[in-house]
CSV table of C-alpha atoms and ligand atoms in Angstrom, one decimal:
chain,number,residue,atom,x,y,z
A,178,MET,CA,283.3,-69.2,100.1
A,179,GLU,CA,282.0,-72.7,99.0
A,180,SER,CA,280.2,-72.7,95.6
A,181,LYS,CA,277.9,-75.5,96.7
A,182,ALA,CA,276.8,-77.4,99.9
A,183,ASP,CA,274.3,-80.1,100.7
A,184,VAL,CA,272.6,-77.9,103.3
A,185,VAL,CA,272.7,-74.1,103.9
A,186,ILE,CA,271.6,-72.8,107.2
A,187,VAL,CA,270.6,-69.2,107.6
A,188,GLY,CA,271.5,-67.9,111.1
A,189,ALA,CA,274.2,-68.9,113.7
A,190,GLY,CA,272.1,-68.8,116.8
A,191,ILE,CA,271.6,-71.9,119.0
A,192,ASN,CA,269.2,-73.5,116.5
A,193,GLY,CA,271.5,-72.9,113.4
A,194,CYS,CA,274.6,-74.2,115.2
A,195,ALA,CA,272.9,-77.2,116.8
A,196,LEU,CA,271.4,-78.2,113.5
A,197,ALA,CA,274.8,-77.7,111.7
A,198,TYR,CA,276.3,-80.1,114.2
A,199,GLU,CA,273.5,-82.7,113.8
A,200,VAL,CA,273.6,-82.6,110.0
A,201,ALA,CA,277.4,-82.6,109.8
A,202,LYS,CA,277.5,-85.6,112.2
A,203,ARG,CA,275.4,-87.4,109.5
A,204,GLY,CA,278.1,-86.8,106.9
A,205,LYS,CA,276.5,-83.9,104.9
A,206,ASP,CA,278.3,-80.7,103.7
A,207,VAL,CA,276.9,-77.9,105.8
A,208,VAL,CA,277.3,-74.2,105.6
A,209,ILE,CA,276.0,-71.6,108.0
A,210,LEU,CA,275.5,-68.1,106.8
A,211,GLU,CA,275.4,-65.5,109.5
A,212,LYS,CA,275.0,-61.8,108.8
A,213,ASN,CA,276.6,-60.8,112.1
A,214,TYR,CA,278.4,-63.2,114.5
A,215,ILE,CA,277.6,-66.4,116.4
A,216,ALA,CA,274.8,-65.8,119.0
A,217,TYR,CA,274.2,-62.2,117.8
A,218,GLY,CA,270.4,-62.7,117.8
A,219,ALA,CA,268.0,-63.8,120.6
A,220,THR,CA,270.4,-66.6,121.6
A,221,GLY,CA,273.1,-64.1,123.0
A,222,ARG,CA,270.4,-62.1,124.8
A,223,CYS,CA,268.3,-64.8,126.4
A,224,GLY,CA,267.7,-66.1,129.9
A,225,ALA,CA,268.7,-69.6,128.7
A,226,GLY,CA,266.2,-71.2,131.1
A,227,ILE,CA,265.3,-74.8,130.3
A,228,ARG,CA,261.7,-75.5,131.2
A,229,GLN,CA,259.7,-78.7,130.6
A,230,GLN,CA,256.4,-77.4,132.1
A,231,TRP,CA,254.2,-76.5,129.2
A,232,SER,CA,250.5,-76.7,128.5
A,233,THR,CA,250.9,-78.3,125.1
A,234,LYS,CA,252.3,-81.8,124.7
A,235,GLU,CA,254.4,-80.7,121.7
A,236,ASN,CA,256.4,-78.1,123.7
A,237,ALA,CA,256.6,-80.4,126.8
A,238,MET,CA,257.9,-83.3,124.7
A,239,LEU,CA,260.4,-81.2,122.8
A,240,ALA,CA,261.7,-79.7,126.1
A,241,LYS,CA,261.8,-83.1,127.9
A,242,LYS,CA,263.7,-84.8,125.0
A,243,SER,CA,266.0,-81.7,124.9
A,244,VAL,CA,266.8,-82.0,128.6
A,245,GLU,CA,267.8,-85.6,128.0
A,246,ILE,CA,270.2,-84.3,125.4
A,247,PHE,CA,271.4,-81.3,127.5
A,248,GLU,CA,272.3,-83.7,130.3
A,249,ARG,CA,274.9,-85.5,128.1
A,250,LEU,CA,275.8,-82.5,125.9
A,251,SER,CA,279.0,-81.3,127.7
A,252,ASP,CA,280.4,-84.8,127.3
A,253,GLU,CA,279.1,-85.3,123.7
A,254,LEU,CA,280.5,-82.0,122.5
A,255,GLY,CA,283.6,-81.9,124.7
A,256,HIS,CA,282.9,-78.4,126.1
A,257,ASP,CA,281.2,-77.5,129.3
A,258,ILE,CA,277.8,-75.9,128.5
A,259,GLY,CA,277.2,-74.7,132.1
A,260,LEU,CA,274.1,-76.8,132.7
A,261,ARG,CA,272.5,-76.5,136.2
A,262,GLN,CA,269.3,-78.2,137.1
A,263,GLY,CA,267.8,-76.2,140.0
A,264,GLY,CA,264.2,-76.5,138.8
A,265,TYR,CA,261.6,-74.0,137.6
A,266,LEU,CA,259.2,-72.6,140.2
A,267,ILE,CA,256.1,-71.2,138.5
A,268,ALA,CA,253.8,-69.0,140.6
A,269,ILE,CA,250.1,-69.8,140.7
A,270,HIS,CA,248.2,-66.6,141.6
A,271,ASP,CA,244.5,-67.5,141.6
A,272,GLU,CA,241.9,-70.3,141.2
A,273,ASP,CA,241.9,-69.9,137.4
A,274,GLU,CA,245.6,-70.4,137.2
A,275,MET,CA,245.3,-73.3,139.7
A,276,LYS,CA,242.8,-75.0,137.4
A,277,GLN,CA,245.2,-74.7,134.4
A,278,ALA,CA,248.2,-75.7,136.5
A,279,LYS,CA,246.4,-79.0,137.6
A,280,LYS,CA,245.6,-79.8,133.9
A,281,ASN,CA,249.2,-79.0,132.9
A,282,VAL,CA,250.7,-81.1,135.8
A,283,GLU,CA,248.5,-84.1,134.8
A,284,MET,CA,249.7,-84.0,131.2
A,285,GLN,CA,253.3,-83.4,132.2
A,286,LYS,CA,253.2,-86.3,134.6
A,287,SER,CA,251.7,-88.5,131.9
A,288,ILE,CA,254.9,-88.0,129.8
A,289,GLY,CA,257.1,-88.8,132.8
A,290,LEU,CA,258.0,-85.3,134.2
A,291,PRO,CA,258.6,-85.2,138.0
A,292,VAL,CA,256.5,-82.0,138.4
A,293,ARG,CA,254.3,-81.2,141.4
A,294,ILE,CA,252.2,-78.4,143.0
A,295,ILE,CA,253.8,-76.9,146.1
A,296,TYR,CA,252.5,-74.5,148.7
A,297,GLU,CA,253.9,-71.6,150.8
A,298,ASP,CA,256.2,-73.7,153.1
A,299,GLU,CA,257.8,-75.6,150.3
A,300,ILE,CA,258.1,-72.5,148.2
A,301,LYS,CA,260.2,-70.9,151.0
A,302,GLU,CA,262.1,-74.2,151.5
A,303,ILE,CA,263.1,-74.3,147.8
A,304,ALA,CA,263.9,-70.6,147.6
A,305,PRO,CA,264.0,-68.9,151.1
A,306,ILE,CA,264.5,-65.5,149.4
A,307,LEU,CA,260.9,-65.6,148.0
A,308,ASN,CA,258.0,-63.9,149.6
A,309,PRO,CA,254.8,-65.7,148.5
A,310,GLU,CA,252.7,-62.8,149.9
A,311,GLY,CA,254.6,-60.2,147.9
A,312,MET,CA,254.3,-62.5,144.9
A,313,ASN,CA,250.6,-62.8,145.4
A,314,ALA,CA,251.0,-66.5,145.0
A,315,ILE,CA,248.6,-69.1,146.4
A,316,ALA,CA,250.9,-72.0,145.3
A,317,ALA,CA,253.4,-72.9,142.6
A,318,THR,CA,254.3,-75.8,140.3
A,319,PHE,CA,257.9,-77.1,140.5
A,320,CYS,CA,259.9,-79.4,138.3
A,321,PRO,CA,263.3,-80.2,139.7
A,322,THR,CA,264.9,-81.3,136.4
A,323,ASP,CA,264.2,-77.9,134.7
A,324,GLY,CA,267.2,-75.6,134.8
A,325,HIS,CA,269.5,-73.4,132.9
A,326,ALA,CA,272.6,-73.5,130.7
A,327,ASN,CA,275.1,-70.9,129.5
A,328,PRO,CA,273.8,-69.8,126.0
A,329,PHE,CA,277.2,-68.7,124.8
A,330,LYS,CA,279.0,-71.8,125.9
A,331,THR,CA,276.3,-74.0,124.5
A,332,THR,CA,276.1,-72.3,121.1
A,333,TYR,CA,279.9,-72.2,120.7
A,334,ALA,CA,280.1,-75.8,121.8
A,335,TYR,CA,277.7,-76.8,119.0
A,336,ALA,CA,279.5,-74.5,116.5
A,337,LYS,CA,283.0,-75.8,117.3
A,338,SER,CA,281.8,-79.4,117.1
A,339,ALA,CA,280.0,-78.7,113.8
A,340,GLU,CA,283.2,-77.1,112.4
A,341,ARG,CA,285.3,-80.1,113.7
A,342,MET,CA,283.0,-82.3,111.6
A,343,GLY,CA,283.5,-80.2,108.5
A,344,ALA,CA,280.7,-77.6,108.7
A,345,LYS,CA,281.7,-74.1,107.6
A,346,ILE,CA,280.4,-71.0,109.4
A,347,TYR,CA,280.6,-67.7,107.5
A,348,ARG,CA,280.2,-64.7,109.8
A,349,PHE,CA,279.3,-61.3,108.5
A,350,THR,CA,277.7,-63.0,105.5
A,351,GLU,CA,274.2,-61.8,104.8
A,352,VAL,CA,271.6,-63.8,102.8
A,353,LYS,CA,270.2,-61.4,100.3
A,354,ASN,CA,268.1,-63.7,98.2
A,355,ILE,CA,267.1,-67.4,97.6
A,356,LYS,CA,266.6,-68.5,94.1
A,357,THR,CA,264.1,-71.3,93.3
A,358,SER,CA,263.1,-73.0,90.1
A,359,ASP,CA,259.9,-75.1,89.7
A,360,LYS,CA,259.2,-74.5,93.4
A,361,LYS,CA,262.5,-76.1,94.3
A,362,ILE,CA,265.6,-74.6,96.0
A,363,GLU,CA,268.4,-73.7,93.6
A,364,LYS,CA,270.9,-71.4,95.3
A,365,VAL,CA,271.4,-68.8,98.0
A,366,VAL,CA,272.7,-65.3,97.2
A,367,THR,CA,274.8,-63.5,99.8
A,368,ASN,CA,276.8,-60.3,100.0
A,369,LYS,CA,279.9,-62.4,99.5
A,370,GLY,CA,278.8,-64.7,96.6
A,371,GLU,CA,276.3,-67.5,95.8
A,372,ILE,CA,276.0,-71.1,97.0
A,373,LYS,CA,274.1,-73.9,95.1
A,374,THR,CA,272.2,-76.2,97.4
A,375,GLU,CA,269.2,-78.5,97.7
A,376,TYR,CA,268.3,-77.5,101.3
A,377,VAL,CA,268.0,-74.1,102.9
A,378,VAL,CA,267.0,-74.1,106.6
A,379,ASN,CA,265.5,-70.9,107.9
A,380,CYS,CA,267.0,-70.4,111.4
A,381,ALA,CA,266.9,-66.6,111.2
A,382,GLY,CA,265.0,-66.1,114.5
A,383,ALA,CA,263.2,-62.7,114.5
A,384,TRP,CA,264.2,-62.2,110.9
A,385,SER,CA,262.8,-65.5,109.6
A,386,LYS,CA,259.8,-63.8,108.0
A,387,GLU,CA,262.2,-61.9,105.7
A,388,ILE,CA,264.0,-65.1,104.7
A,389,ALA,CA,260.7,-66.9,104.0
A,390,LYS,CA,259.6,-64.0,101.8
A,391,MET,CA,262.6,-64.6,99.6
A,392,VAL,CA,261.0,-67.9,98.4
A,393,GLY,CA,257.5,-66.4,98.4
A,394,ILE,CA,256.3,-67.8,101.7
A,395,GLU,CA,254.3,-65.4,104.0
A,396,MET,CA,254.7,-66.2,107.7
A,397,PRO,CA,252.5,-65.2,110.6
A,398,ASN,CA,255.5,-64.6,113.0
A,399,LYS,CA,255.9,-61.3,114.8
A,400,PRO,CA,259.1,-59.9,116.3
A,401,VAL,CA,258.4,-59.0,120.0
A,402,ARG,CA,260.9,-56.8,121.8
A,403,LYS,CA,262.1,-58.0,125.2
A,404,GLU,CA,264.4,-56.4,127.8
A,405,ALA,CA,266.5,-58.2,130.4
A,406,LEU,CA,268.9,-57.2,133.1
A,407,VAL,CA,271.7,-58.6,135.2
A,408,THR,CA,272.8,-57.6,138.7
A,409,GLU,CA,276.2,-57.7,140.5
A,410,PRO,CA,277.2,-61.2,141.5
A,411,LEU,CA,276.0,-62.4,145.0
A,412,LYS,CA,276.9,-65.5,147.0
A,413,ARG,CA,274.6,-68.4,146.1
A,414,ILE,CA,271.0,-67.8,147.4
A,415,PHE,CA,268.7,-69.9,145.4
A,416,ASP,CA,269.0,-72.5,142.6
A,417,CYS,CA,265.6,-72.4,140.7
A,418,MET,CA,264.3,-70.2,138.0
A,419,VAL,CA,261.2,-68.2,139.3
A,420,ILE,CA,258.5,-67.2,136.9
A,421,SER,CA,254.9,-65.9,136.7
A,422,PHE,CA,252.7,-66.1,133.6
A,423,LYS,CA,250.5,-63.4,135.1
A,424,HIS,CA,253.2,-60.8,135.9
A,425,GLY,CA,255.4,-61.9,133.0
A,426,ILE,CA,258.4,-61.9,135.3
A,427,TYR,CA,261.3,-64.5,135.3
A,428,PHE,CA,264.6,-64.5,137.2
A,429,SER,CA,267.3,-66.9,138.3
A,430,GLN,CA,270.7,-66.7,139.9
A,431,GLN,CA,273.5,-67.5,137.4
A,432,GLU,CA,276.4,-69.8,137.9
A,433,GLU,CA,278.6,-66.9,138.7
A,434,GLY,CA,276.1,-65.4,141.2
A,435,GLN,CA,274.4,-62.6,139.2
A,436,ILE,CA,270.6,-62.4,139.2
A,437,LEU,CA,269.3,-62.4,135.6
A,438,GLY,CA,265.7,-61.7,134.6
A,439,GLY,CA,263.1,-59.8,132.7
A,440,ILE,CA,259.5,-58.7,132.6
A,441,PRO,CA,257.4,-57.0,129.8
A,442,SER,CA,257.9,-53.3,129.9
A,443,PRO,CA,254.7,-51.4,130.7
A,444,GLU,CA,255.3,-48.8,128.0
A,445,GLU,CA,256.3,-51.2,125.3
A,446,LYS,CA,256.2,-50.1,121.7
A,447,SER,CA,256.6,-52.5,118.8
A,448,GLY,CA,259.4,-52.4,116.3
A,449,TYR,CA,263.1,-53.5,115.9
A,450,TYR,CA,264.6,-50.7,118.1
A,451,THR,CA,267.1,-51.9,120.7
A,452,GLU,CA,267.4,-48.9,123.0
A,453,PRO,CA,267.0,-49.9,126.7
A,454,THR,CA,264.1,-48.1,128.6
A,455,PHE,CA,264.0,-46.7,132.1
A,456,SER,CA,260.4,-47.9,132.4
A,457,PHE,CA,261.6,-51.6,132.2
A,458,LEU,CA,264.3,-50.9,134.8
A,459,LYS,CA,261.8,-49.3,137.2
A,460,HIS,CA,259.2,-52.0,136.7
A,461,MET,CA,261.6,-55.0,136.9
A,462,SER,CA,263.3,-53.6,140.1
A,463,TYR,CA,259.9,-53.0,141.7
A,464,MET,CA,258.6,-56.5,141.0
A,465,LEU,CA,261.9,-58.2,141.9
A,466,GLY,CA,261.6,-56.5,145.3
A,467,LYS,CA,258.1,-57.8,145.7
A,468,TYR,CA,259.1,-61.4,144.8
A,469,ALA,CA,262.4,-61.4,146.7
A,470,PRO,CA,262.7,-58.5,149.1
A,471,PRO,CA,266.5,-58.7,149.8
A,472,LEU,CA,267.1,-58.1,146.1
A,473,LYS,CA,265.9,-54.5,146.6
A,474,TYR,CA,269.4,-53.7,147.8
A,475,VAL,CA,271.3,-55.2,144.9
A,476,ASN,CA,273.1,-53.2,142.2
A,477,ILE,CA,272.0,-53.7,138.6
A,478,LEU,CA,275.0,-53.8,136.3
A,479,ARG,CA,273.5,-54.0,132.8
A,480,GLN,CA,270.3,-54.2,130.7
A,481,TRP,CA,269.8,-55.1,127.1
A,482,THR,CA,267.2,-55.9,124.5
A,483,GLY,CA,266.4,-58.9,122.3
A,484,PHE,CA,263.5,-60.2,120.1
A,485,TYR,CA,261.2,-63.1,120.5
A,486,ASP,CA,260.0,-64.5,117.2
A,487,VAL,CA,256.3,-65.1,118.1
A,488,THR,CA,253.7,-67.3,116.3
A,489,PRO,CA,250.0,-67.0,116.9
A,490,ASP,CA,250.0,-70.2,119.1
A,491,ALA,CA,253.4,-69.7,120.7
A,492,LEU,CA,254.6,-73.0,119.1
A,493,PRO,CA,257.5,-73.2,116.7
A,494,ILE,CA,257.2,-73.6,113.0
A,495,LEU,CA,259.3,-76.6,111.9
A,496,GLY,CA,259.7,-78.8,108.9
A,497,LYS,CA,259.0,-78.9,105.2
A,498,THR,CA,257.2,-76.2,103.1
A,499,GLU,CA,255.6,-76.0,99.7
A,500,ILE,CA,259.0,-75.1,98.3
A,501,GLU,CA,261.0,-78.3,98.0
A,502,GLY,CA,264.1,-78.1,100.1
A,503,PHE,CA,263.1,-75.0,102.1
A,504,ILE,CA,262.9,-76.0,105.8
A,505,GLN,CA,261.5,-73.9,108.6
A,506,CYS,CA,263.2,-73.8,112.1
A,507,ASN,CA,261.8,-70.7,113.7
A,508,GLY,CA,258.8,-69.1,115.5
A,509,PHE,CA,260.2,-70.2,118.9
A,510,SER,CA,258.1,-67.5,120.7
A,511,GLY,CA,260.6,-67.0,123.6
A,512,HIS,CA,261.6,-70.6,124.3
A,513,GLY,CA,263.9,-71.6,121.4
A,514,PHE,CA,267.0,-72.1,123.5
A,515,MET,CA,265.5,-74.9,125.6
A,516,ILE,CA,264.1,-77.0,122.8
A,517,ALA,CA,267.0,-76.5,120.3
A,518,PRO,CA,268.8,-79.8,121.0
A,519,MET,CA,265.8,-82.0,120.1
A,520,THR,CA,264.6,-79.6,117.3
A,521,ALA,CA,268.0,-79.9,115.7
A,522,ARG,CA,268.1,-83.7,116.0
A,523,LEU,CA,264.6,-84.0,114.4
A,524,LEU,CA,265.3,-81.6,111.5
A,525,ALA,CA,268.6,-83.4,110.8
A,526,GLN,CA,266.6,-86.7,110.7
A,527,LEU,CA,264.1,-85.1,108.3
A,528,ILE,CA,266.8,-83.7,106.0
A,529,CYS,CA,268.8,-87.0,106.0
A,530,ASN,CA,265.7,-89.1,105.4
A,531,GLU,CA,266.0,-91.0,108.7
A,532,LYS,CA,263.2,-92.3,110.8
A,533,MET,CA,262.2,-89.5,113.1
A,534,ASP,CA,262.2,-89.9,116.9
A,535,MET,CA,259.0,-87.8,117.1
A,536,SER,CA,256.5,-86.5,114.5
A,537,ILE,CA,256.6,-82.7,113.8
A,538,ASP,CA,253.7,-82.7,111.4
A,539,ARG,CA,251.6,-80.7,113.8
A,540,LEU,CA,254.3,-78.0,113.9
A,541,SER,CA,254.2,-77.2,110.2
A,542,GLN,CA,253.0,-73.8,109.1
A,543,ASN,CA,249.9,-75.5,107.6
A,544,ARG,CA,248.4,-75.7,111.0
A,545,PHE,CA,247.4,-72.0,110.8
A,546,LYS,CA,244.9,-73.0,108.1
A,547,GLU,CA,242.9,-74.8,110.8
A,548,LYS,CA,241.9,-74.1,114.4
A,549,ILE,CA,245.0,-73.7,116.5
A,550,ILE,CA,245.5,-74.8,120.1
A,551,LYS,CA,247.5,-72.0,121.9
A,552,GLU,CA,250.3,-72.7,124.3
A,553,LYS,CA,249.1,-71.2,127.5
A,554,SER,CA,252.3,-71.4,129.6
A,555,VAL,CA,254.0,-68.3,128.3
A,556,VAL,CA,255.4,-65.2,129.9
A,557,GLY,CA,253.7,-62.2,128.2
B,230,LIG,C1,265.3,-61.4,126.7
B,230,LIG,C2,265.1,-62.8,126.1
B,230,LIG,C3,265.0,-63.9,127.1
B,230,LIG,C4,264.8,-65.2,126.6
B,230,LIG,N1,264.8,-66.2,127.5
B,230,LIG,C5,264.7,-67.5,127.1
B,230,LIG,C6,264.8,-68.6,128.0
B,230,LIG,O1,265.0,-68.4,129.2
B,230,LIG,N2,264.8,-69.9,127.5
B,230,LIG,C7,264.7,-70.1,126.2
B,230,LIG,O2,264.6,-71.3,125.8
B,230,LIG,N3,264.6,-69.1,125.3
B,230,LIG,C8,264.6,-67.8,125.7
B,230,LIG,N4,264.5,-66.8,124.8
B,230,LIG,C9,264.3,-67.1,123.4
B,230,LIG,C10,265.5,-67.6,122.7
B,230,LIG,O3,266.6,-66.7,123.0
B,230,LIG,C11,265.3,-67.8,121.3
B,230,LIG,O4,264.1,-68.6,121.0
B,230,LIG,C12,266.5,-68.6,120.6
B,230,LIG,O5,267.7,-68.1,121.0
B,230,LIG,C13,266.3,-68.6,119.1
B,230,LIG,O6,267.5,-69.1,118.6
B,230,LIG,P1,267.7,-69.1,117.0
B,230,LIG,O7,269.0,-69.7,116.7
B,230,LIG,O8,266.5,-69.7,116.4
B,230,LIG,O9,267.6,-67.6,116.6
B,230,LIG,P2,268.6,-66.3,116.9
B,230,LIG,O10,269.5,-66.6,118.0
B,230,LIG,O11,267.8,-65.1,116.9
B,230,LIG,O12,269.6,-66.3,115.6
B,230,LIG,C14,269.1,-65.9,114.4
B,230,LIG,C15,270.3,-65.5,113.6
B,230,LIG,O13,270.0,-65.3,112.2
B,230,LIG,C16,270.8,-64.2,111.7
B,230,LIG,N5,270.2,-63.7,110.5
B,230,LIG,C17,269.0,-63.1,110.4
B,230,LIG,N6,268.8,-62.7,109.1
B,230,LIG,C18,269.9,-63.1,108.4
B,230,LIG,C19,270.3,-63.0,107.0
B,230,LIG,N7,269.5,-62.4,106.1
B,230,LIG,N8,271.5,-63.6,106.7
B,230,LIG,C20,272.3,-64.2,107.6
B,230,LIG,N9,272.0,-64.3,108.9
B,230,LIG,C21,270.8,-63.8,109.3
B,230,LIG,C22,270.8,-63.2,112.9
B,230,LIG,O14,271.9,-62.3,112.8
B,230,LIG,C23,270.9,-64.2,114.1
B,230,LIG,O15,272.2,-64.3,114.6
B,230,LIG,C24,264.7,-65.5,125.2
B,230,LIG,C25,264.8,-64.4,124.3
B,230,LIG,C26,265.0,-63.1,124.8
B,230,LIG,C27,265.1,-62.0,123.8
């Protein structure tokens, strides 16, 4: 293993790999340390939906700018990332949700997103499989440029491109400690040796809190367990991702035809356990049947568990900290795949002292010392 590097990234999920690519592209020596394997964390367990419809401008801008990158990414990286833009259809269940939806749409349109409110006829036109009555939906919002990419193909495309530019990715290499002196990063201690560096970037997902503790930083993030399932493949029925903030359900049809989705389990317990539960399976099957009745007859092939890394306002924690050289890139609260391309670009600009395309000052951990504005457009 290298004895020194300009930048050490902890975690080889989508964020670690995308950042390694962006930093290596700028000529720096980059090392990723991953305690398991590429995409072991939330990245390899996610729905990989790409949604620009948020209630906060920060999330909406990060997602919009990321979509612009996603649209060119297969060409840029030389690997197909499986991007499909079938839109996101977000159910509106009552007048309160309608009020919030109208506010969201106004802000989203002001930044140039082609989002609109649609009613029963158009819901059925966009996804004939849906039953608005069973969904208890009075309307929906729809953004046609939202979509989905393959999380494995995207992460590996970034990882391979980073390696091509000289980045090193050490699998099964666990960060055990980070040494500082005078509040400045000095070196990273792993189970395979030590690396001297000026920058450590905390891309450790649901384990970020443990990494931050190594330099004496307490974080407010909480790991939240989430289950997901996938069915047998079907011929193409619909192109959009369907979601509901009220019911917490989301599902879409994958490129190969399977339906993939999730919903909060009614008997959820907290903790890092990964065993699948029958209560999730039962609840998800029931709700899928309500939303899209023909899916009642489809076989479920597999279910699994992953962890959201949730902050008190459901916005990520990005940027510099009180420890010089310790950079945060976590707290993605269930939407860290879709905003990874822009996040990586911004953090690379920060590390390389370039002019940043967008300010991330409001996303630093310092915001929790003041009154926070919560992101409202989240699935529970
Ligand atoms: C069921 C589910 C569905 C989701 N759906 C979506 C979606 O539709 N759209 C979306 O945008 N997001 C979604 N997400 C969220 C998304 O998956 C995450 O926000 C994103 O993948 C986070 O990526 P990451 O690279 O920051 O972290 P992760 O992918 O979690 O990677 C962190 C890595 O750090 C490594 N690590 C931890 N500690 C150490 C250590 N001490 N030493 C070395 N390595 C370490 C871990 O092994 C892991 O590989 C979903 C998540 C889940 C669980």
